[in-house]
PDB file of C-alpha atoms in Angstrom:
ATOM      1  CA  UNK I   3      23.444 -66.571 -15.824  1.00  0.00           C
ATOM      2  CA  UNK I   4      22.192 -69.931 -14.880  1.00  0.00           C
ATOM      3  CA  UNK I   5      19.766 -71.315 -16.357  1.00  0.00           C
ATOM      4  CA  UNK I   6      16.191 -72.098 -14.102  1.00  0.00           C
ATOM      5  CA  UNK I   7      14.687 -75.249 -15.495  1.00  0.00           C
ATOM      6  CA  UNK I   8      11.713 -75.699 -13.145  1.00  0.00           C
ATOM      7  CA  UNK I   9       9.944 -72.660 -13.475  1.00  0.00           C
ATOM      8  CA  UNK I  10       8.434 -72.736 -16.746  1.00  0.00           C
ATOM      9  CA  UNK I  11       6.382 -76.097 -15.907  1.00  0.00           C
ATOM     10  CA  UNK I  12       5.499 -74.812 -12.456  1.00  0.00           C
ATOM     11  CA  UNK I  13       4.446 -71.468 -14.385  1.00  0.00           C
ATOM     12  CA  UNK I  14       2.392 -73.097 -16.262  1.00  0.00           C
ATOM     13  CA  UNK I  15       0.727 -75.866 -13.555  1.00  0.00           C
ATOM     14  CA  UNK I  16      -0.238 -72.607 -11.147  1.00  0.00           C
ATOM     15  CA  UNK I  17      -1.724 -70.867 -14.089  1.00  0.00           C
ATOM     16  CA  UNK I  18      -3.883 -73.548 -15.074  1.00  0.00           C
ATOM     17  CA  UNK I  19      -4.421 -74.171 -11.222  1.00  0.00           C
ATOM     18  CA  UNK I  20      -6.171 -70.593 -11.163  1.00  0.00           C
ATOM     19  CA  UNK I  21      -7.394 -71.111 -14.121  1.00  0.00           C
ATOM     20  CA  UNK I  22      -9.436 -73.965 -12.812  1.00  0.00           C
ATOM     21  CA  UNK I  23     -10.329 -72.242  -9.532  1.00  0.00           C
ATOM     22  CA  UNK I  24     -11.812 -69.254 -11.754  1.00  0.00           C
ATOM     23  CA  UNK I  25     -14.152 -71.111 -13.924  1.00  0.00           C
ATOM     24  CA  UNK I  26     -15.321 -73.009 -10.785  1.00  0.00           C
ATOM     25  CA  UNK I  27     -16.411 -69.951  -9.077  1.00  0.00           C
ATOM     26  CA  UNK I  28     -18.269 -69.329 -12.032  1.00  0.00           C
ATOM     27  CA  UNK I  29     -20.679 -72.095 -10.837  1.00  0.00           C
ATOM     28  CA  UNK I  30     -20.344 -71.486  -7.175  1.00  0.00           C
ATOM     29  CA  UNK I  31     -20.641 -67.718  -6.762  1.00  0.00           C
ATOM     30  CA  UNK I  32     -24.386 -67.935  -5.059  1.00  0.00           C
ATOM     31  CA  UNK I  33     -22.585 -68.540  -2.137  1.00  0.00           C
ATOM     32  CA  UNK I  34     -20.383 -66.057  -1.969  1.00  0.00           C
ATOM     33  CA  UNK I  35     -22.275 -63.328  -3.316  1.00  0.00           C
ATOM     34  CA  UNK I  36     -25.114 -64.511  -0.231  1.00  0.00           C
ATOM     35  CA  UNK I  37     -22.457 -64.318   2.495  1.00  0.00           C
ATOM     36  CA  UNK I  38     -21.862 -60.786   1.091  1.00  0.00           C
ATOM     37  CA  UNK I  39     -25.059 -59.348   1.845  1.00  0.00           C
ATOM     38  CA  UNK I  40     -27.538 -59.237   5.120  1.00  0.00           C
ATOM     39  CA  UNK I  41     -29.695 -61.559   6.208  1.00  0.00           C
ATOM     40  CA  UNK I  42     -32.771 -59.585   4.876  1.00  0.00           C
ATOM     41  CA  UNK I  43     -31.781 -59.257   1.449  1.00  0.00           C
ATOM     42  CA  UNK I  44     -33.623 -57.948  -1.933  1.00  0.00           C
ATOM     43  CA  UNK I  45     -33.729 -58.985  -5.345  1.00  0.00           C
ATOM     44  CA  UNK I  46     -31.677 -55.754  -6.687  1.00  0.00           C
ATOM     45  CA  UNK I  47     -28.988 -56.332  -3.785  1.00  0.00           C
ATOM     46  CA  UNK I  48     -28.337 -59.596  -4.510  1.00  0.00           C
ATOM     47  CA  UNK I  49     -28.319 -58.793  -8.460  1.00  0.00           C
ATOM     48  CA  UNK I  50     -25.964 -55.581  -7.991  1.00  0.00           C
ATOM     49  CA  UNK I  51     -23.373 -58.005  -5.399  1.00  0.00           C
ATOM     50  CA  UNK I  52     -23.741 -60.955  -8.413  1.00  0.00           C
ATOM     51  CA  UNK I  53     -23.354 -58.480 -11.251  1.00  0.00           C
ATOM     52  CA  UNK I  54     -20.112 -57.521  -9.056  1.00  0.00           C
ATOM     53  CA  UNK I  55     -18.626 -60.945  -8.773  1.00  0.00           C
ATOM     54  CA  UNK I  56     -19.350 -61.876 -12.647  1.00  0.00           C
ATOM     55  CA  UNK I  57     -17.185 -58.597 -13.587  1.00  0.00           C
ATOM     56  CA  UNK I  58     -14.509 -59.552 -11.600  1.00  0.00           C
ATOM     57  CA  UNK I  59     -14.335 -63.037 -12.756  1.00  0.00           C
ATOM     58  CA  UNK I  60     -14.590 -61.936 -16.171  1.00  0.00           C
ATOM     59  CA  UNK I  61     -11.537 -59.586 -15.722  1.00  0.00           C
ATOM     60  CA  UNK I  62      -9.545 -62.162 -14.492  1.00  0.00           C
ATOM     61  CA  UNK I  63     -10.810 -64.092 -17.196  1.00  0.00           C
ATOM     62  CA  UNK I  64      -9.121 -61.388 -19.858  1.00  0.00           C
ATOM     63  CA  UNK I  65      -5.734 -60.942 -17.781  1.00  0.00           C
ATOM     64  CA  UNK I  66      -5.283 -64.899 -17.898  1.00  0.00           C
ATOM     65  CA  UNK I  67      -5.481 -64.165 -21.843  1.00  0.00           C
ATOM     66  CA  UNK I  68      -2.650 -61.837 -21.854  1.00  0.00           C
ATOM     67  CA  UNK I  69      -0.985 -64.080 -19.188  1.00  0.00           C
ATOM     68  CA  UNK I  70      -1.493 -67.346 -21.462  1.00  0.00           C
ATOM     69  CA  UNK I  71      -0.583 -64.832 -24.542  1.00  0.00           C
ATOM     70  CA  UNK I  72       2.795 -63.932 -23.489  1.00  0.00           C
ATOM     71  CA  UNK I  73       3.307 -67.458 -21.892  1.00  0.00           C
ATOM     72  CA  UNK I  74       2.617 -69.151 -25.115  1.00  0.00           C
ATOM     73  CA  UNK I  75       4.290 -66.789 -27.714  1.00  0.00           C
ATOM     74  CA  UNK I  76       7.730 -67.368 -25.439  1.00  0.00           C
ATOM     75  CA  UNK I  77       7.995 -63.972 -24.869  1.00  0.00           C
ATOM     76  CA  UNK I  78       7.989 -63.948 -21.016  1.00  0.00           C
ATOM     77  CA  UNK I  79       8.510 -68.395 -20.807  1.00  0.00           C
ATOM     78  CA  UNK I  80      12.149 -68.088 -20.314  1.00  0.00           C
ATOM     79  CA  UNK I  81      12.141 -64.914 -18.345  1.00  0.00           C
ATOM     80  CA  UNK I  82      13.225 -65.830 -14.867  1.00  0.00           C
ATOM     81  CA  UNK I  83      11.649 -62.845 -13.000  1.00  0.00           C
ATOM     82  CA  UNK I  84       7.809 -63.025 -14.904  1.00  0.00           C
ATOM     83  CA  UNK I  85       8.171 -66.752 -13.756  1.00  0.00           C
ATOM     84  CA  UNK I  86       8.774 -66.211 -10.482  1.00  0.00           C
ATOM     85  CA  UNK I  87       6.395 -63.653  -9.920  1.00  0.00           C
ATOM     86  CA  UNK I  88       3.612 -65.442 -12.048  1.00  0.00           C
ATOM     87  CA  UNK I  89       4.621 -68.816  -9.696  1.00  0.00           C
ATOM     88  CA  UNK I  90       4.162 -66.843  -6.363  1.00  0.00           C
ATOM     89  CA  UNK I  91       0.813 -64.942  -7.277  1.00  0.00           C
ATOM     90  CA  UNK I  92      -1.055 -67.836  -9.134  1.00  0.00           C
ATOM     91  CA  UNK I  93       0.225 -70.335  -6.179  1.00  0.00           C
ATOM     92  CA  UNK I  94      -1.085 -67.913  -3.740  1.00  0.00           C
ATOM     93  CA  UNK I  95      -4.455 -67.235  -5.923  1.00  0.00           C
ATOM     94  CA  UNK I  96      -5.105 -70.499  -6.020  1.00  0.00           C
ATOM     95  CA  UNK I  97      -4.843 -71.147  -2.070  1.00  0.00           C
ATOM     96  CA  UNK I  98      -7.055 -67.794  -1.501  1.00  0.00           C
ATOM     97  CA  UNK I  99      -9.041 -68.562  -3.617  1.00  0.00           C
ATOM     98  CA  UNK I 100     -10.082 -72.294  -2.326  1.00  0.00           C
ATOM     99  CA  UNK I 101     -10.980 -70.781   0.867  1.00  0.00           C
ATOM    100  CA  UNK I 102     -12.577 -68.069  -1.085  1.00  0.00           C
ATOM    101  CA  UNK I 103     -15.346 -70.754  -2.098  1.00  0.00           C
ATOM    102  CA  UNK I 104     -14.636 -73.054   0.823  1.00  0.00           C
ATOM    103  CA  UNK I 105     -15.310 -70.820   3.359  1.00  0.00           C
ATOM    104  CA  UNK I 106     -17.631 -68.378   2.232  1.00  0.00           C
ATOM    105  CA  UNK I 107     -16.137 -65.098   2.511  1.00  0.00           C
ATOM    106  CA  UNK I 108     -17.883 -61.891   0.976  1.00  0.00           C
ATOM    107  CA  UNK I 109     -17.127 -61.083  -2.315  1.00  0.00           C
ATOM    108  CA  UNK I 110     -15.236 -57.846  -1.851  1.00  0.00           C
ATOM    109  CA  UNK I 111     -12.077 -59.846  -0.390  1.00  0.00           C
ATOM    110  CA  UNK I 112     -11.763 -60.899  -4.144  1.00  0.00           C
ATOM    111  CA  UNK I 113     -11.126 -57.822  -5.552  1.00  0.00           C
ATOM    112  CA  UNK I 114      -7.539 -58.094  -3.283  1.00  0.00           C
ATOM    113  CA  UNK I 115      -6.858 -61.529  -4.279  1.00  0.00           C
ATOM    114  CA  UNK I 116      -7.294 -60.071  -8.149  1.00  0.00           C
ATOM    115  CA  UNK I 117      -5.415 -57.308  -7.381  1.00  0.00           C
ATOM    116  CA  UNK I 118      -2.190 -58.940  -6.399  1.00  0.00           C
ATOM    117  CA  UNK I 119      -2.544 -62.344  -8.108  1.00  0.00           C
ATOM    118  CA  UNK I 120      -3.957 -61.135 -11.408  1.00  0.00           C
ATOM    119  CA  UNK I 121      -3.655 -57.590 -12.068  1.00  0.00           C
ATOM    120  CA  UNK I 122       0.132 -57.348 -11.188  1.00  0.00           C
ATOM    121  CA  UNK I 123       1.184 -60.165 -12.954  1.00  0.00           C
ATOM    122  CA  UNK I 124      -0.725 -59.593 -16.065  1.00  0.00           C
ATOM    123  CA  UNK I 125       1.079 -55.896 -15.762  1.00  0.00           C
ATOM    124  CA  UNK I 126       4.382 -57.286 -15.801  1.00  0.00           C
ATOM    125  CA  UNK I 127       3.302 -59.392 -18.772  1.00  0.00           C
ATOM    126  CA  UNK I 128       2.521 -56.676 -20.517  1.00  0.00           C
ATOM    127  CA  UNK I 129       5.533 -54.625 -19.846  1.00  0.00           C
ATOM    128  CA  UNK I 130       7.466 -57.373 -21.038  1.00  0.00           C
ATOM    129  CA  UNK I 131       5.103 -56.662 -24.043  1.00  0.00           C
ATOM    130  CA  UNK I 132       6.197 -53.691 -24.781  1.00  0.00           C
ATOM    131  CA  UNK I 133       9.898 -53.939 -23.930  1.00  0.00           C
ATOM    132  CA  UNK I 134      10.158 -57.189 -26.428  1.00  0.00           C
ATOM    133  CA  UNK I 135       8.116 -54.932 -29.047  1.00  0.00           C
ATOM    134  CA  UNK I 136       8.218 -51.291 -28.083  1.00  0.00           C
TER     135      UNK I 136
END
């Protein structure tokens, strides 16, 4: 089997990429979590849609941990398939995700961007996990 030399830098640019785009949200949520609820708003609404946001963004925060983990350890650097799938989902997360901020949209639209360019490729990670170990 050939060997794919381009993937593990590109791996790791796109995962620092979302990285990035994660931590800036941080700052910039206001505006999302506003676009997410009426015009009339209260306090506990906009509390309950922030509270929302801050746990999602601290999920992600935890898969990019096991993500990094595996990365770093070399147990998933050199495996072409993880790399290609962690490539395709952080490259797309990171897209999304600018006109996540950029454009305002509400906040339950990231729960699908962290479902497919987080959760699954975290899962794999951890598969791998358990296949080097188990």
């Amino acid at each position: 089997m050939g060997r794919v030399t381009g993937l593990v830098p590109s791996r790791f640019l796109t995962l620092v990429a979302h990285l990035v785009i994660v931590i800036t949200m941080f700052w910039s949520r206001e505006i999302n979590v506003r676009a997410s609820l009426p015009l009339e708003f209260t306090k506990e609404e906009y509390d309950s849609q922030d509270r929302q946001l801050v746990i999602a963004l601290s999920v992600t925060l935890g898969l990019f941990v096991v993500e990094l983990a595996g990365f770093f350890s070399g147990i998933s650097m050199f495996n072409g398939t993880q790399s290609l799938l962690s490539v395709a989902a952080h490259a797309s997360a990171s897209v999304s995700l600018s006109f996540f901020i950029f454009e305002r949209w509400e906040c339950t639209a990231y729960w699908y961007i962290f479902t497919f360019c987080s959760a699954l490729p975290a899962a794999t990670e951890l598969v791998l996990f358990v296949a080097v170990f188990g």
